[in-house]
Coordinates of C-alpha atoms and ligand atoms in Angstrom, one line a residue:
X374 CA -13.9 19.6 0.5
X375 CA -14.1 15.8 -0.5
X376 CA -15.2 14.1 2.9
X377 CA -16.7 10.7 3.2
X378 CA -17.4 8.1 6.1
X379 CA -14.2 7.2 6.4
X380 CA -13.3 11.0 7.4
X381 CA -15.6 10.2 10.1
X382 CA -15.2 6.8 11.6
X383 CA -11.4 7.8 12.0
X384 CA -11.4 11.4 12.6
X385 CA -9.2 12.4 9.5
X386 CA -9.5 15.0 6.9
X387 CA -9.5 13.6 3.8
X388 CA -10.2 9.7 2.8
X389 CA -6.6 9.2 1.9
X390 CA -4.4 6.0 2.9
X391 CA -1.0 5.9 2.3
X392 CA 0.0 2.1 1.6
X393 CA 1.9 0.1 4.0
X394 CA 5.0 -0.4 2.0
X395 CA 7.4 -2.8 4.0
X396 CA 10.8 -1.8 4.1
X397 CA 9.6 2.1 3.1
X398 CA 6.2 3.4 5.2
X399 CA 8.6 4.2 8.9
X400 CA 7.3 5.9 10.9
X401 CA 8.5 9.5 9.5
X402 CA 6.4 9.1 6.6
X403 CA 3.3 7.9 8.1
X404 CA 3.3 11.2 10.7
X405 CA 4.0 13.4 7.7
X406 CA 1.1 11.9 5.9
X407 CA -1.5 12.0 8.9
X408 CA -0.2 15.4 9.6
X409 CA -1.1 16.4 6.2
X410 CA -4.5 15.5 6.8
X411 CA -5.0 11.7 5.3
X412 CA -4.1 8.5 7.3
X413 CA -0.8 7.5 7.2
X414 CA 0.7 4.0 7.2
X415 CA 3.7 2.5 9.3
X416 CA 4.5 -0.9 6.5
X417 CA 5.6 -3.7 8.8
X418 CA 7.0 -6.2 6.1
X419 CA 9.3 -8.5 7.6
X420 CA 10.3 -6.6 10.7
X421 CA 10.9 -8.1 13.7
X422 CA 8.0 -6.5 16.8
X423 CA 10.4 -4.2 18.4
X424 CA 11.2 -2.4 15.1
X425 CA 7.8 -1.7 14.5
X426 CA 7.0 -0.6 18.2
X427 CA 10.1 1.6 17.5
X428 CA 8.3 3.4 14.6
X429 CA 5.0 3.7 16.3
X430 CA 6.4 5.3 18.6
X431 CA 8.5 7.7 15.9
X432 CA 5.2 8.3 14.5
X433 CA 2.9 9.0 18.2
X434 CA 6.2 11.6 18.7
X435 CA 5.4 13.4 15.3
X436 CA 1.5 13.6 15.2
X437 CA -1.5 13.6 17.7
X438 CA -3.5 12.3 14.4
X439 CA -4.2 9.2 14.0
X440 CA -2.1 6.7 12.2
X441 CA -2.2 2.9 11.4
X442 CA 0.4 0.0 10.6
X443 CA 0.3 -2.4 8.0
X444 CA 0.7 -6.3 8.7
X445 CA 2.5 -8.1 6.6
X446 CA 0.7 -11.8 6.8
X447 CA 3.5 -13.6 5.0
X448 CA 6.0 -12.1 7.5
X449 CA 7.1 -14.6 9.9
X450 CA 7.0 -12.3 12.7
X451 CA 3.3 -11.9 11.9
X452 CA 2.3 -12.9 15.0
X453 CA 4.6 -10.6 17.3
X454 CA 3.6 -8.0 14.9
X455 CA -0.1 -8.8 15.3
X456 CA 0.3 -8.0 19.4
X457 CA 2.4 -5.0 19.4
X458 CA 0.0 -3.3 17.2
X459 CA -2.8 -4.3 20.2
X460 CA -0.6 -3.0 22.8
X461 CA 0.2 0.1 21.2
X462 CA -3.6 0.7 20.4
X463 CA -3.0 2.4 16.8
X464 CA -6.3 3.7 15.3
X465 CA -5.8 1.3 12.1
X466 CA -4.7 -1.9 11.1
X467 CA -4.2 -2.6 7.4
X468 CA -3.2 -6.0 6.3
X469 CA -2.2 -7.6 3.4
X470 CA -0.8 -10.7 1.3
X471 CA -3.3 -13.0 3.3
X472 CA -6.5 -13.9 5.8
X473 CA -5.9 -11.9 9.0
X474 CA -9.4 -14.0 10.7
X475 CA -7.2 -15.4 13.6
X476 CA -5.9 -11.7 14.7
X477 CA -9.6 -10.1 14.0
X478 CA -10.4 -10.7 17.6
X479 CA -7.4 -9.2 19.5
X480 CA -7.1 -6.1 17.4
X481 CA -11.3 -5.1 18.3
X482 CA -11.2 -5.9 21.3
X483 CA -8.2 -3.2 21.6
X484 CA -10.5 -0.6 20.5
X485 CA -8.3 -0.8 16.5
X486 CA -10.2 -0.6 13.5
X487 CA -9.4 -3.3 11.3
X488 CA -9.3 -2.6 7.1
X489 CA -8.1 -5.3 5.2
X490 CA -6.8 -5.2 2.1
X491 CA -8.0 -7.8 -0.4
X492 CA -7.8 -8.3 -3.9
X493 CA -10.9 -10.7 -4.1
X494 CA -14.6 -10.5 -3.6
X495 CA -14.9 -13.8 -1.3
X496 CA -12.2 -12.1 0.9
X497 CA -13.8 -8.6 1.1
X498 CA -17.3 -10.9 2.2
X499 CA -15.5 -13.1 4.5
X500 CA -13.7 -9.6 6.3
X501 CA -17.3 -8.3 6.8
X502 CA -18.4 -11.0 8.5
X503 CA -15.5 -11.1 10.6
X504 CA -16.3 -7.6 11.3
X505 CA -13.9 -5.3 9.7
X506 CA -14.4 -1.8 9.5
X507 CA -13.7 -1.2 5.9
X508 CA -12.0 -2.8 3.4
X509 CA -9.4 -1.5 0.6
X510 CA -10.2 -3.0 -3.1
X511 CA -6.9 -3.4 -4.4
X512 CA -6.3 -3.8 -8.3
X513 CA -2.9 -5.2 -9.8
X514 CA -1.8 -2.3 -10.9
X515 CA -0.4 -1.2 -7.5
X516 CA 3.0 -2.3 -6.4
X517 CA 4.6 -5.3 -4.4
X518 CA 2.1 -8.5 -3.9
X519 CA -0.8 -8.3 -6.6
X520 CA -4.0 -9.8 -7.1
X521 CA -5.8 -11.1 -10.6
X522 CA -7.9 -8.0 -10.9
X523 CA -7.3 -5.0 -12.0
X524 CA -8.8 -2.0 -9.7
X525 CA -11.4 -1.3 -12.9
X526 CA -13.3 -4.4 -12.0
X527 CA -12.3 -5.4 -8.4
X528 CA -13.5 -2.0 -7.3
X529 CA -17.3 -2.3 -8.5
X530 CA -17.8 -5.8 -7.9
X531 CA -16.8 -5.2 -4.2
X532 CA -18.8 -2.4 -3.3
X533 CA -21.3 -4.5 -4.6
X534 CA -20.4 -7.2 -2.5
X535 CA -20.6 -5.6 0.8
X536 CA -22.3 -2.7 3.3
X537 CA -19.3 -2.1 4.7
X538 CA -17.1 1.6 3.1
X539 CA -14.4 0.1 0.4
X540 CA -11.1 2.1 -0.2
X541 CA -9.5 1.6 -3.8
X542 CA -6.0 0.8 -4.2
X543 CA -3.9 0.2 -7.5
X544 CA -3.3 2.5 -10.1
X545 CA -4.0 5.6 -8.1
X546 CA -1.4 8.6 -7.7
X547 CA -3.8 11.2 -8.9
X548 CA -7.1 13.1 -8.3
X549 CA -8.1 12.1 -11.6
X550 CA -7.9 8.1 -11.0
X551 CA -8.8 9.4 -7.3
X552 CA -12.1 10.6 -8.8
X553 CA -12.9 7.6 -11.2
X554 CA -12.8 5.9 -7.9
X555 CA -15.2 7.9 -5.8
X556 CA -17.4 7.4 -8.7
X557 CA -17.4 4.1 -8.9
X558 CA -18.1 3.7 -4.9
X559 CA -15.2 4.0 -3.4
X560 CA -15.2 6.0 0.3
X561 CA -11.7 6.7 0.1
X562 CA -8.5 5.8 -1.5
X563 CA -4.9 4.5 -1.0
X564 CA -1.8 5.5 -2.8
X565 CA 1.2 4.0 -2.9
X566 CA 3.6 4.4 -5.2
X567 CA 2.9 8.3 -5.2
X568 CA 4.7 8.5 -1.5
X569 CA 8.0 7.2 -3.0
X570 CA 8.7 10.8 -4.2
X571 CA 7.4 12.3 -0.7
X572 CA 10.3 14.2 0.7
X573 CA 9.8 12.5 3.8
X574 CA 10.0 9.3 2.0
X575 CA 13.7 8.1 2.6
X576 CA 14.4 5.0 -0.1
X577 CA 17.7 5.6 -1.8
X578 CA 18.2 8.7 -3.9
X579 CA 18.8 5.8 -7.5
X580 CA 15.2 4.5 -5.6
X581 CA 13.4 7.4 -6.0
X582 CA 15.1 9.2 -9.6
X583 CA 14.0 5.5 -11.4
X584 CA 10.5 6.2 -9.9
X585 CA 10.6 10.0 -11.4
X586 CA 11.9 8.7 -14.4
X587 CA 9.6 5.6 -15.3
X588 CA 7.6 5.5 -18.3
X589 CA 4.2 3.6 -19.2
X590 CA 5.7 -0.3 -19.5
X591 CA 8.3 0.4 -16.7
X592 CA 7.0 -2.4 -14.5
X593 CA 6.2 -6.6 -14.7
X594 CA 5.4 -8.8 -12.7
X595 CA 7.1 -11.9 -11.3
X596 CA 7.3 -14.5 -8.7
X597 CA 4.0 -16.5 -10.0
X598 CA 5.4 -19.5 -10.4
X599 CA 5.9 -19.6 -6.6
X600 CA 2.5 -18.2 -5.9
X601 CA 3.3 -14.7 -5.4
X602 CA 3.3 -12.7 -8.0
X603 CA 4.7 -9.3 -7.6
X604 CA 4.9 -5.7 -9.4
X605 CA 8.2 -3.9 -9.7
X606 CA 10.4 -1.7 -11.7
X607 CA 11.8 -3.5 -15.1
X608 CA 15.1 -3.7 -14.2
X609 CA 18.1 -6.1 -15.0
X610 CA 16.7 -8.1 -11.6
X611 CA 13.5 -8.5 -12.7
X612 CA 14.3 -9.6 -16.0
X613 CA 17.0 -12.4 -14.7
X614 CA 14.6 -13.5 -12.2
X615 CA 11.7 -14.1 -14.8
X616 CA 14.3 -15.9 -16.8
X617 CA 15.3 -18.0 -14.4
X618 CA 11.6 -18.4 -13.6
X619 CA 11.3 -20.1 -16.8
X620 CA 13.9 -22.1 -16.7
X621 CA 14.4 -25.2 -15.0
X622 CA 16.1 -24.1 -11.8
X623 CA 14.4 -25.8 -8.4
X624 CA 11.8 -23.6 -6.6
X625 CA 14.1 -23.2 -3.4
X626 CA 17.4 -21.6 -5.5
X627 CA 14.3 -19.3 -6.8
X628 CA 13.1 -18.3 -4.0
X629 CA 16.9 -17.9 -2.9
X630 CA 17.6 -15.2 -5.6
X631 CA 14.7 -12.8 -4.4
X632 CA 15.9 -12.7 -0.5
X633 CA 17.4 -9.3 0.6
X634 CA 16.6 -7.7 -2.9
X635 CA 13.6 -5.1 -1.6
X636 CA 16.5 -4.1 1.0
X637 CA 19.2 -3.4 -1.6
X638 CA 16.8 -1.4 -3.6
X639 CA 15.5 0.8 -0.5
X640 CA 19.0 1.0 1.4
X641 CA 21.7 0.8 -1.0
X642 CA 19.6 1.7 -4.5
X643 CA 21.4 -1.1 -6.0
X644 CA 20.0 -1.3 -9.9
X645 CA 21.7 -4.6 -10.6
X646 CA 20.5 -7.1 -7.2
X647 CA 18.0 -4.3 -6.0
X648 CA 14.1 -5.6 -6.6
X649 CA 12.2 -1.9 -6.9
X650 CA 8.7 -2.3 -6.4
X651 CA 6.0 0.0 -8.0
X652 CA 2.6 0.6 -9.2
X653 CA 2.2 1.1 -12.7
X654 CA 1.4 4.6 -12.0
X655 CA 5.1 5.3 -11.3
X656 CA 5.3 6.7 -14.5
X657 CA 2.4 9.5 -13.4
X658 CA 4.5 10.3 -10.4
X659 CA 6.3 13.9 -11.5
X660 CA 8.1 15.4 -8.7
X661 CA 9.4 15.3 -5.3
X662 CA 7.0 17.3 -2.8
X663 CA 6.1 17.0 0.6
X664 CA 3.8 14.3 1.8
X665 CA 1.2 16.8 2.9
X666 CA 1.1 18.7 -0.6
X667 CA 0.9 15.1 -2.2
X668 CA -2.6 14.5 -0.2
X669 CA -3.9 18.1 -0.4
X670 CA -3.3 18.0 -4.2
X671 CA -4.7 14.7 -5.1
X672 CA -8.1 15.8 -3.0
X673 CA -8.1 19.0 -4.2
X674 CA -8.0 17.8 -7.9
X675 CA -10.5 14.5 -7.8
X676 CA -12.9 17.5 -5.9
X677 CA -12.5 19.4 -9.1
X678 CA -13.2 16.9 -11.3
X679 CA -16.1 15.8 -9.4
X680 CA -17.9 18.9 -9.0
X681 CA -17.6 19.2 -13.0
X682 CA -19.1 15.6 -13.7
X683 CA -22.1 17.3 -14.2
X684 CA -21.0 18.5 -17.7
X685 CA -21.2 14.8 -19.2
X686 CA -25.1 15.1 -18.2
X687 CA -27.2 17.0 -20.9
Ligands
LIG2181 O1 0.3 -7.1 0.3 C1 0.2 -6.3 -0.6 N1 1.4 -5.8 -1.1 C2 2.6 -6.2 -0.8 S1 3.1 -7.3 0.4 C3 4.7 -7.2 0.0 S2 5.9 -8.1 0.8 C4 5.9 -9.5 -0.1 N2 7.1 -9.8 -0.7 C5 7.2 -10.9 -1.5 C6 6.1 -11.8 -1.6 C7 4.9 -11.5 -1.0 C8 4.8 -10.3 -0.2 C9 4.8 -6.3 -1.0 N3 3.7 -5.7 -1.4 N4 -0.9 -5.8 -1.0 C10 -2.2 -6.3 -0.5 C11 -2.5 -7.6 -1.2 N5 -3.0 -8.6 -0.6 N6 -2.4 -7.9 -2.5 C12 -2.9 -9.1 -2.7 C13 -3.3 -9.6 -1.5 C14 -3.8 -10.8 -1.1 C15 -3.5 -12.0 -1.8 C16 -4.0 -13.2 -1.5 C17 -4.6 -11.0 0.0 C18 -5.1 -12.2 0.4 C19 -4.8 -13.3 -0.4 O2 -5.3 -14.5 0.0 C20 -6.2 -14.6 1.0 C21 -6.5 -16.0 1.3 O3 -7.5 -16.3 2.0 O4 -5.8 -16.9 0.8

């Protein structure tokens, strides 16, 4: 079986994360994923703190595994957020989209391991000092907020970069990218995009048949002019909003245009205003399948292909 550290320091059986996604990760789906032996992830996005408490709890009332939440550091309830996960003692905090330095403190001393995500080298070093227990590497080929980097060359550079374990995120629904990761340096990995088609995943039916359906250039990225470029499916949305991106409408109307979209792609699976986001490993992502077969398989494969590395050696 593929174990590593990370297996260890949080009492899991494989080194598999599945991503925070706001407005997607509830509690359901994190349980399902813990239950099915990697760690799964309650996303927080732009919830208010009682929602979130309300899906920790969902989760604590479908698994004795352990489980963590994802903080959303662009979410104005950040803070809130930030203390419920304290009080409710999960076993991990993932953050993303920003520096969580000023919440280090109140998450250790609740006994919560803290494993940012970061999409930089400088940010990996700072999150060691500030004494994180991990961090995830993550490439912009994942979904949602991206980085420069692509996972290829984030991935090396911070394992390089610190003694802490590194997880690699972006571009990863398989064993195979699974096991390019591992051997590269990687203690574990996170998948995102590959959960969409979890049956216990519950976007919108459209949601889920465009993620089954995509093909290779299926996503781009916008929202850069504003500073925060995301990843999503290539539909009519996307390609309005990076028109009007270029055009000369003020920064406020286009910010305006992007509110509620991630909730009328989730909820209502609404192809025209919806903004779908996904890796650009959506178009590796097959079939609907439990959550559990999902992190048995992609373990079971990237131990395959591991144990036959040797065959490249003469
Ligand atoms: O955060 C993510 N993925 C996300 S967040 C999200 S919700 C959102 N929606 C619209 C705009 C922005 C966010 C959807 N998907 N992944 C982790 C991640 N973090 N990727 C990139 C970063 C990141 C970027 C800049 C982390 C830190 C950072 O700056 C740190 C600093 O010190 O300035």
């Amino acid at each position: 079986m593929l174990k590593s550290v990370i297996c260890e320091m949080l009492g899991i059986r494989y080194p598999l994360f599945q991503g925070g996604m706001a407005w997607i990760a509830d509690g359901r789906l994190a349980a399902a994923v813990s239950n099915g032996g990697g760690l799964g992830i309650i996303g927080a996005g732009n919830a208010p703190a009682e929602v979130v408490r309300k899906e920790i709890r969902i989760a604590k009332s479908l698994t004795d595994q352990p489980f963590g939440v994802n903080i959303m550091l662009m979410s104005p309830f950040a803070d809130e957020v930030a203390q419920v996960a304290a009080e409710e003692q999960v076993a991990v905090v993932t953050t993303g989209a920003g520096n969580p330095g000023k919440y280090m403190e109140l998450w250790q001393k609740a006994g919560i391991k803290v494993i940012p995500v970061v999409a930089s080298v400088a940010l990996a070093k700072r999150m060691e000092r500030l004494g994180a227990a991990a961090v995830i590497a993550e490439g912009g080929e994942s979904g949602g907020h991206v980085g420069e980097l692509t996972t290829m060359v984030l991935l090396p550079q911070i394992c390089d970069a610190v003694s802490i374990p590194v997880l690699a995120a972006g571009g990863i629904a398989e064993g195979r990218a699974a096991a390019a990761a591992f051997l590269m340096g990687a203690s574990g990995v996170q998948l995102g995009t590959r959960f969409l088609s979890a049956e216990e995943c519950t976007i919108h039916p459209v949601y889920k048949e465009k993620i089954l359906k995509a093909t290779d250039l299926c996503t781009m990225v916008t929202g850069k002019r504003l500073g925060h470029p995301v990843r999503s499916l290539r539909t009519n949305f996307a390609k309005n909003y990076a028109k009007a991106e270029f055009s000369a409408m003020p920064d406020e109307e286009l910010e305006q245009l992007a509110v509620g979209a991630l909730r009328l792609a989730v909820q209502e699976g609404d192809s025209e205003n919806g903004c779908f986001l996904a890796g650009q490993c959506a178009a590796l992502v097959k079939k609907e399948e439990p959550a559990s077969e999902i992190v048995r398989s992609v373990m079971e494969e990237a131990e395959q292909i591991l144990k036959g590395a040797a065959k490249w050696v003469e």
